[in-house]
Amino acid sequence: MSESKMNEAASRSLGSANSYAVYTDNFDPSQLNPMPRSAAREDWGITGKEFEGFDVWHCHEATFLLENGLPLAGTLKIVCPASSEFMVESKSFKLYLNTFDMCKMGKTIEEAIANYEQQVVADISACIGAPVEVKFFKSGEDRTLRGDPAGAAYIDLYKAISEERLAELEITDYNASDFYSIVNDAPNVGETANYFTNVLRSRCRHTKQKDTGAAYFTIKTKRGRVNTEELLKMVISLREVNEFHEFCAEKLYTEIMKNPLIEECCVMLLYARRGSLDICPARATRADMISSVLRSPKLYTRKSMGQ
């Protein structure tokens, strides 16, 4: 098969070769596409004042050059506040970061990394209208701090519910249309419960491609105990929802907090990498409820179950 025929065949599923390729030796912030958070929040009746939180991005293919042409490669972690007016559309984020691939950022490794981090901070902050934090973890860095983004105290919902009961569950809502009673009322009994599941799945609002990952919850009740079956069903209900990751987290948080028996809550969605990026939105009643390993730009976040 000739190259032209091969390219024609590939384009049927991959699209135009120009839709992802970047050929430049200068970083280009014009690639970034800012999108107003309010546009999607209005669809769900969310204002953004209901929670605190962050969008944590990991670019696992971050790379750039020294002045002598030597490339550096590693993972770039970017922490954006959920309170910013705008967020970055993910494909434009990838294209922007790709413009650094052949860009010379400094004479020494230390200088190049510092220049790279400072430039990304400046460009992303300008794009979303709020300050961001970044950290570049170079390949082979022996001081990299690793940790489970959600800690070791989270219980798998598939273990919290017996196998017999899991087999009996009737799951029919895949479009987040039902109401879920997350707490079973119990007088004089309250709890703080930590659960996770790796069956998180939703679809991109624009392309309709599937997005998968792991969902982590911390729920503190005023009274009563968390209904694990209802919590699992709520996560599953996102399965055919066409929405960006950030707003899937916000919908889960606001729906959980509608229950008057719940005092506070934290939702962390650790979505799997697509292309060179993964995004991990976290929303909570208080920012300090969010895992420090996830929210701190200084800590390298190890992949979690489902990522």
Short mmCIF file of C-alpha atoms in Angstrom, two decimals:
data_model
loop_
_atom_site.label_atom_id
_atom_site.label_comp_id
_atom_site.label_asym_id
_atom_site.label_seq_id
_atom_site.Cartn_x
_atom_site.Cartn_y
_atom_site.Cartn_z
CA MET A 1 0.00 0.00 0.00
CA SER A 2 1.38 3.40 -0.97
CA GLU A 3 1.99 6.08 1.65
CA SER A 4 -0.87 8.21 0.32
CA LYS A 5 -3.31 5.29 0.48
CA MET A 6 -2.10 4.39 3.96
CA ASN A 7 -2.60 8.00 5.11
CA GLU A 8 -6.07 8.04 3.55
CA ALA A 9 -6.99 4.82 5.35
CA ALA A 10 -5.66 6.10 8.68
CA SER A 11 -7.48 9.42 8.36
CA ARG A 12 -10.83 7.64 8.48
CA SER A 13 -10.34 7.04 12.20
CA LEU A 14 -7.49 9.36 13.15
CA GLY A 15 -8.60 12.54 11.39
CA SER A 16 -6.27 15.02 9.75
CA ALA A 17 -2.53 14.70 10.39
CA ASN A 18 -2.51 18.43 11.09
CA SER A 19 -4.99 18.16 13.97
CA TYR A 20 -2.31 16.99 16.44
CA ALA A 21 1.07 17.64 14.82
CA VAL A 22 3.05 20.67 15.93
CA TYR A 23 6.16 21.82 14.05
CA THR A 24 7.87 24.73 15.78
CA ASP A 25 10.93 25.61 17.83
CA ASN A 26 9.09 28.29 19.83
CA PHE A 27 6.53 27.77 22.59
CA ASP A 28 3.13 29.04 21.51
CA PRO A 29 0.51 30.06 24.10
CA SER A 30 -1.89 30.96 21.28
CA GLN A 31 -2.63 27.22 21.10
CA LEU A 32 -4.44 27.42 24.45
CA ASN A 33 -8.22 27.51 24.32
CA PRO A 34 -9.82 29.01 27.47
CA MET A 35 -13.38 27.89 28.18
CA PRO A 36 -15.69 29.55 30.73
CA ARG A 37 -16.55 27.23 33.60
CA SER A 38 -19.91 28.96 34.01
CA ALA A 39 -21.16 27.67 30.63
CA ALA A 40 -21.22 24.03 31.79
CA ARG A 41 -22.07 24.78 35.41
CA GLU A 42 -25.27 26.49 34.36
CA ASP A 43 -26.43 23.22 32.76
CA TRP A 44 -26.21 21.48 36.15
CA GLY A 45 -27.45 24.35 38.32
CA ILE A 46 -23.99 24.85 39.84
CA THR A 47 -22.53 28.26 40.68
CA GLY A 48 -19.02 27.22 41.73
CA LYS A 49 -19.48 28.67 45.21
CA GLU A 50 -20.63 25.32 46.65
CA PHE A 51 -17.11 23.93 47.05
CA GLU A 52 -13.37 24.47 47.03
CA GLY A 53 -11.10 22.52 44.77
CA PHE A 54 -8.46 22.09 42.13
CA ASP A 55 -7.93 20.63 38.69
CA VAL A 56 -4.67 18.68 38.73
CA TRP A 57 -3.11 17.89 35.36
CA HIS A 58 -0.21 15.53 34.69
CA CYS A 59 1.62 15.77 31.37
CA HIS A 60 3.60 12.54 31.17
CA GLU A 61 5.37 13.42 27.92
CA ALA A 62 6.73 16.85 28.86
CA THR A 63 9.98 17.54 27.00
CA PHE A 64 12.17 20.44 25.82
CA LEU A 65 15.79 21.14 24.85
CA LEU A 66 18.92 22.64 26.35
CA GLU A 67 20.84 25.22 24.33
CA ASN A 68 23.19 22.46 23.14
CA GLY A 69 20.27 20.49 21.72
CA LEU A 70 20.10 17.90 24.53
CA PRO A 71 16.49 16.99 25.35
CA LEU A 72 15.04 16.71 28.85
CA ALA A 73 11.91 14.64 29.47
CA GLY A 74 9.67 13.95 32.43
CA THR A 75 6.26 14.63 33.95
CA LEU A 76 4.84 18.11 34.37
CA LYS A 77 2.26 18.56 37.15
CA ILE A 78 -0.05 21.57 36.92
CA VAL A 79 -2.46 22.58 39.70
CA CYS A 80 -5.27 24.97 38.68
CA PRO A 81 -7.83 26.45 41.11
CA ALA A 82 -11.44 25.45 40.48
CA SER A 83 -12.38 29.07 41.27
CA SER A 84 -10.81 30.40 38.06
CA GLU A 85 -13.18 31.97 35.52
CA PHE A 86 -11.79 29.83 32.71
CA MET A 87 -10.34 26.36 32.29
CA VAL A 88 -8.10 25.00 29.52
CA GLU A 89 -9.57 22.71 26.88
CA SER A 90 -7.50 19.52 27.01
CA LYS A 91 -6.53 19.13 23.34
CA SER A 92 -5.35 22.73 23.20
CA PHE A 93 -3.36 22.05 26.37
CA LYS A 94 -1.62 19.12 24.66
CA LEU A 95 -0.84 21.16 21.56
CA TYR A 96 0.55 24.01 23.66
CA LEU A 97 2.83 21.70 25.65
CA ASN A 98 3.95 20.04 22.41
CA THR A 99 5.28 23.39 21.18
CA PHE A 100 8.06 23.11 23.76
CA ASP A 101 9.38 19.84 22.30
CA MET A 102 11.99 21.50 20.05
CA CYS A 103 12.31 24.69 22.08
CA LYS A 104 15.66 25.57 23.73
CA MET A 105 14.93 26.66 27.29
CA GLY A 106 18.38 27.21 28.88
CA LYS A 107 22.09 26.41 29.01
CA THR A 108 22.00 24.16 32.05
CA ILE A 109 19.47 21.56 33.22
CA GLU A 110 18.56 23.68 36.24
CA GLU A 111 18.14 26.84 34.18
CA ALA A 112 16.10 25.10 31.47
CA ILE A 113 13.71 23.52 33.99
CA ALA A 114 13.24 26.84 35.80
CA ASN A 115 12.54 28.68 32.53
CA TYR A 116 10.14 25.95 31.42
CA GLU A 117 8.19 26.00 34.68
CA GLN A 118 8.04 29.81 34.74
CA GLN A 119 6.78 29.99 31.17
CA VAL A 120 4.06 27.41 31.73
CA VAL A 121 2.96 29.22 34.91
CA ALA A 122 2.74 32.52 33.05
CA ASP A 123 0.85 31.15 30.04
CA ILE A 124 -1.66 28.96 31.89
CA SER A 125 -2.32 31.63 34.52
CA ALA A 126 -3.03 34.16 31.78
CA CYS A 127 -5.29 31.66 30.00
CA ILE A 128 -7.52 30.77 32.97
CA GLY A 129 -7.36 34.14 34.71
CA ALA A 130 -5.91 32.82 37.97
CA PRO A 131 -2.49 31.79 39.32
CA VAL A 132 -1.43 28.17 38.82
CA GLU A 133 1.38 26.08 40.30
CA VAL A 134 3.62 23.72 38.34
CA LYS A 135 6.47 21.30 38.94
CA PHE A 136 8.58 19.42 36.40
CA PHE A 137 9.76 15.96 37.50
CA LYS A 138 12.60 14.88 35.25
CA SER A 139 13.25 11.27 34.32
CA GLY A 140 15.34 9.44 36.88
CA GLU A 141 14.92 12.09 39.57
CA ASP A 142 15.83 10.31 42.79
CA ARG A 143 14.19 12.86 45.06
CA THR A 144 10.78 12.40 43.50
CA LEU A 145 8.15 11.97 46.22
CA ARG A 146 5.59 9.34 45.45
CA GLY A 147 2.31 8.49 47.08
CA ASP A 148 -1.17 7.16 46.55
CA PRO A 149 -3.26 10.26 45.70
CA ALA A 150 -5.98 9.13 48.05
CA GLY A 151 -3.99 7.37 50.78
CA ALA A 152 -4.39 3.82 52.00
CA ALA A 153 -7.57 4.25 54.06
CA TYR A 154 -10.09 4.07 51.21
CA ILE A 155 -12.34 1.03 50.92
CA ASP A 156 -13.20 -0.41 47.50
CA LEU A 157 -16.98 -0.18 47.03
CA TYR A 158 -16.89 -3.62 45.41
CA LYS A 159 -15.53 -5.00 48.70
CA ALA A 160 -17.79 -2.90 50.92
CA ILE A 161 -20.76 -4.53 49.16
CA SER A 162 -20.96 -8.32 49.21
CA GLU A 163 -20.61 -10.22 45.92
CA GLU A 164 -24.06 -11.67 46.45
CA ARG A 165 -25.57 -8.22 46.84
CA LEU A 166 -23.62 -6.84 43.86
CA ALA A 167 -25.15 -9.58 41.71
CA GLU A 168 -28.62 -8.57 42.88
CA LEU A 169 -28.30 -4.83 42.18
CA GLU A 170 -30.51 -3.44 39.43
CA ILE A 171 -28.58 -0.80 37.46
CA THR A 172 -30.62 1.16 34.91
CA ASP A 173 -29.44 4.79 35.16
CA TYR A 174 -26.46 5.65 32.96
CA ASN A 175 -27.33 9.32 32.36
CA ALA A 176 -27.34 10.71 35.91
CA SER A 177 -31.11 11.15 35.85
CA ASP A 178 -32.06 9.43 39.13
CA PHE A 179 -31.83 10.61 42.73
CA TYR A 180 -29.59 8.65 45.09
CA SER A 181 -30.06 8.55 48.84
CA ILE A 182 -26.44 8.38 49.92
CA VAL A 183 -27.11 8.09 53.67
CA ASN A 184 -29.18 5.64 55.71
CA ASP A 185 -30.53 7.63 58.65
CA ALA A 186 -29.56 6.32 62.07
CA PRO A 187 -30.23 8.46 65.18
CA ASN A 188 -27.20 9.27 67.32
CA VAL A 189 -24.87 7.61 64.81
CA GLY A 190 -22.53 9.50 62.49
CA GLU A 191 -19.41 8.56 60.57
CA THR A 192 -16.61 9.70 58.32
CA ALA A 193 -16.27 7.16 55.51
CA ASN A 194 -13.69 6.81 52.74
CA TYR A 195 -14.55 4.84 49.61
CA PHE A 196 -13.24 4.43 46.07
CA THR A 197 -14.12 2.58 42.89
CA ASN A 198 -12.31 2.10 39.59
CA VAL A 199 -15.50 1.79 37.49
CA LEU A 200 -15.68 5.55 36.81
CA ARG A 201 -16.67 6.18 33.20
CA SER A 202 -18.12 9.16 31.38
CA ARG A 203 -17.90 10.63 27.89
CA CYS A 204 -16.24 13.77 26.58
CA ARG A 205 -18.78 16.57 26.22
CA HIS A 206 -17.53 17.41 22.70
CA THR A 207 -16.01 14.29 21.09
CA LYS A 208 -18.15 11.73 22.99
CA GLN A 209 -15.05 9.57 23.52
CA LYS A 210 -15.15 7.52 26.69
CA ASP A 211 -13.13 8.63 29.73
CA THR A 212 -12.36 6.18 32.52
CA GLY A 213 -10.68 6.37 35.90
CA ALA A 214 -11.11 6.03 39.65
CA ALA A 215 -13.43 7.94 41.98
CA TYR A 216 -12.48 8.65 45.61
CA PHE A 217 -14.87 9.91 48.27
CA THR A 218 -14.65 11.16 51.84
CA ILE A 219 -18.12 11.66 53.32
CA LYS A 220 -18.83 12.89 56.84
CA THR A 221 -22.41 12.47 58.04
CA LYS A 222 -24.25 14.47 60.70
CA ARG A 223 -26.04 11.26 61.52
CA GLY A 224 -26.51 7.98 59.70
CA ARG A 225 -24.20 5.80 57.65
CA VAL A 226 -23.17 6.00 54.00
CA ASN A 227 -25.26 3.79 51.73
CA THR A 228 -22.51 2.17 49.66
CA GLU A 229 -24.92 0.73 47.10
CA GLU A 230 -26.39 4.16 46.36
CA LEU A 231 -22.93 5.73 46.17
CA LEU A 232 -21.82 3.10 43.67
CA LYS A 233 -24.95 3.62 41.59
CA MET A 234 -24.29 7.37 41.56
CA VAL A 235 -20.83 6.82 40.08
CA ILE A 236 -22.17 4.35 37.53
CA SER A 237 -24.86 6.86 36.51
CA LEU A 238 -22.14 8.98 34.82
CA ARG A 239 -21.38 6.15 32.39
CA GLU A 240 -23.13 7.70 29.37
CA VAL A 241 -23.03 11.35 30.50
CA ASN A 242 -21.37 13.66 27.97
CA GLU A 243 -19.43 16.07 30.16
CA PHE A 244 -15.95 17.36 30.88
CA HIS A 245 -14.15 15.76 33.82
CA GLU A 246 -14.25 18.89 35.95
CA PHE A 247 -18.02 19.07 35.92
CA CYS A 248 -18.49 15.35 36.54
CA ALA A 249 -16.68 15.95 39.84
CA GLU A 250 -18.81 19.00 40.58
CA LYS A 251 -22.06 17.19 39.80
CA LEU A 252 -21.17 14.31 42.12
CA TYR A 253 -20.18 16.70 44.90
CA THR A 254 -23.30 18.88 44.68
CA GLU A 255 -25.65 15.88 44.43
CA ILE A 256 -24.07 14.28 47.50
CA MET A 257 -24.27 17.53 49.48
CA LYS A 258 -27.99 17.91 48.76
CA ASN A 259 -28.59 15.28 51.44
CA PRO A 260 -29.25 17.17 54.71
CA LEU A 261 -27.66 14.34 56.70
CA ILE A 262 -24.24 15.01 55.15
CA GLU A 263 -21.97 17.53 56.86
CA GLU A 264 -19.04 17.62 54.42
CA CYS A 265 -17.66 15.77 51.46
CA CYS A 266 -14.65 15.41 49.20
CA VAL A 267 -14.77 14.02 45.65
CA MET A 268 -11.59 13.24 43.70
CA LEU A 269 -11.85 11.85 40.17
CA LEU A 270 -8.56 10.48 38.90
CA TYR A 271 -9.15 10.06 35.19
CA ALA A 272 -6.90 7.90 33.03
CA ARG A 273 -4.37 9.44 30.72
CA ARG A 274 -5.48 10.20 27.18
CA GLY A 275 -2.68 11.15 24.85
CA SER A 276 -0.04 12.81 27.01
CA LEU A 277 -2.35 14.24 29.69
CA ASP A 278 -4.49 13.11 32.55
CA ILE A 279 -6.73 15.36 34.63
CA CYS A 280 -7.74 14.80 38.24
CA PRO A 281 -10.46 17.24 39.38
CA ALA A 282 -11.08 17.43 43.14
CA ARG A 283 -13.95 19.23 44.87
CA ALA A 284 -14.50 19.45 48.62
CA THR A 285 -16.25 21.33 51.39
CA ARG A 286 -12.81 22.36 52.62
CA ALA A 287 -9.62 22.40 50.53
CA ASP A 288 -7.68 20.57 53.25
CA MET A 289 -9.92 17.53 52.73
CA ILE A 290 -8.26 16.99 49.35
CA SER A 291 -5.25 14.65 49.42
CA SER A 292 -2.08 16.68 49.87
CA VAL A 293 -0.27 14.31 47.51
CA LEU A 294 -2.70 15.26 44.78
CA ARG A 295 -3.07 18.99 45.40
CA SER A 296 0.60 19.81 46.07
CA PRO A 297 2.60 20.61 42.91
CA LYS A 298 5.76 19.57 44.77
CA LEU A 299 4.71 15.94 45.10
CA TYR A 300 4.80 13.47 42.23
CA THR A 301 1.46 11.69 42.10
CA ARG A 302 1.68 7.96 41.57
CA LYS A 303 -1.00 6.47 39.34
CA SER A 304 -4.01 5.06 41.15
CA MET A 305 -6.24 2.07 40.43
CA GLY A 306 -8.21 2.79 37.27
CA GLN A 307 -5.77 5.33 35.82
#
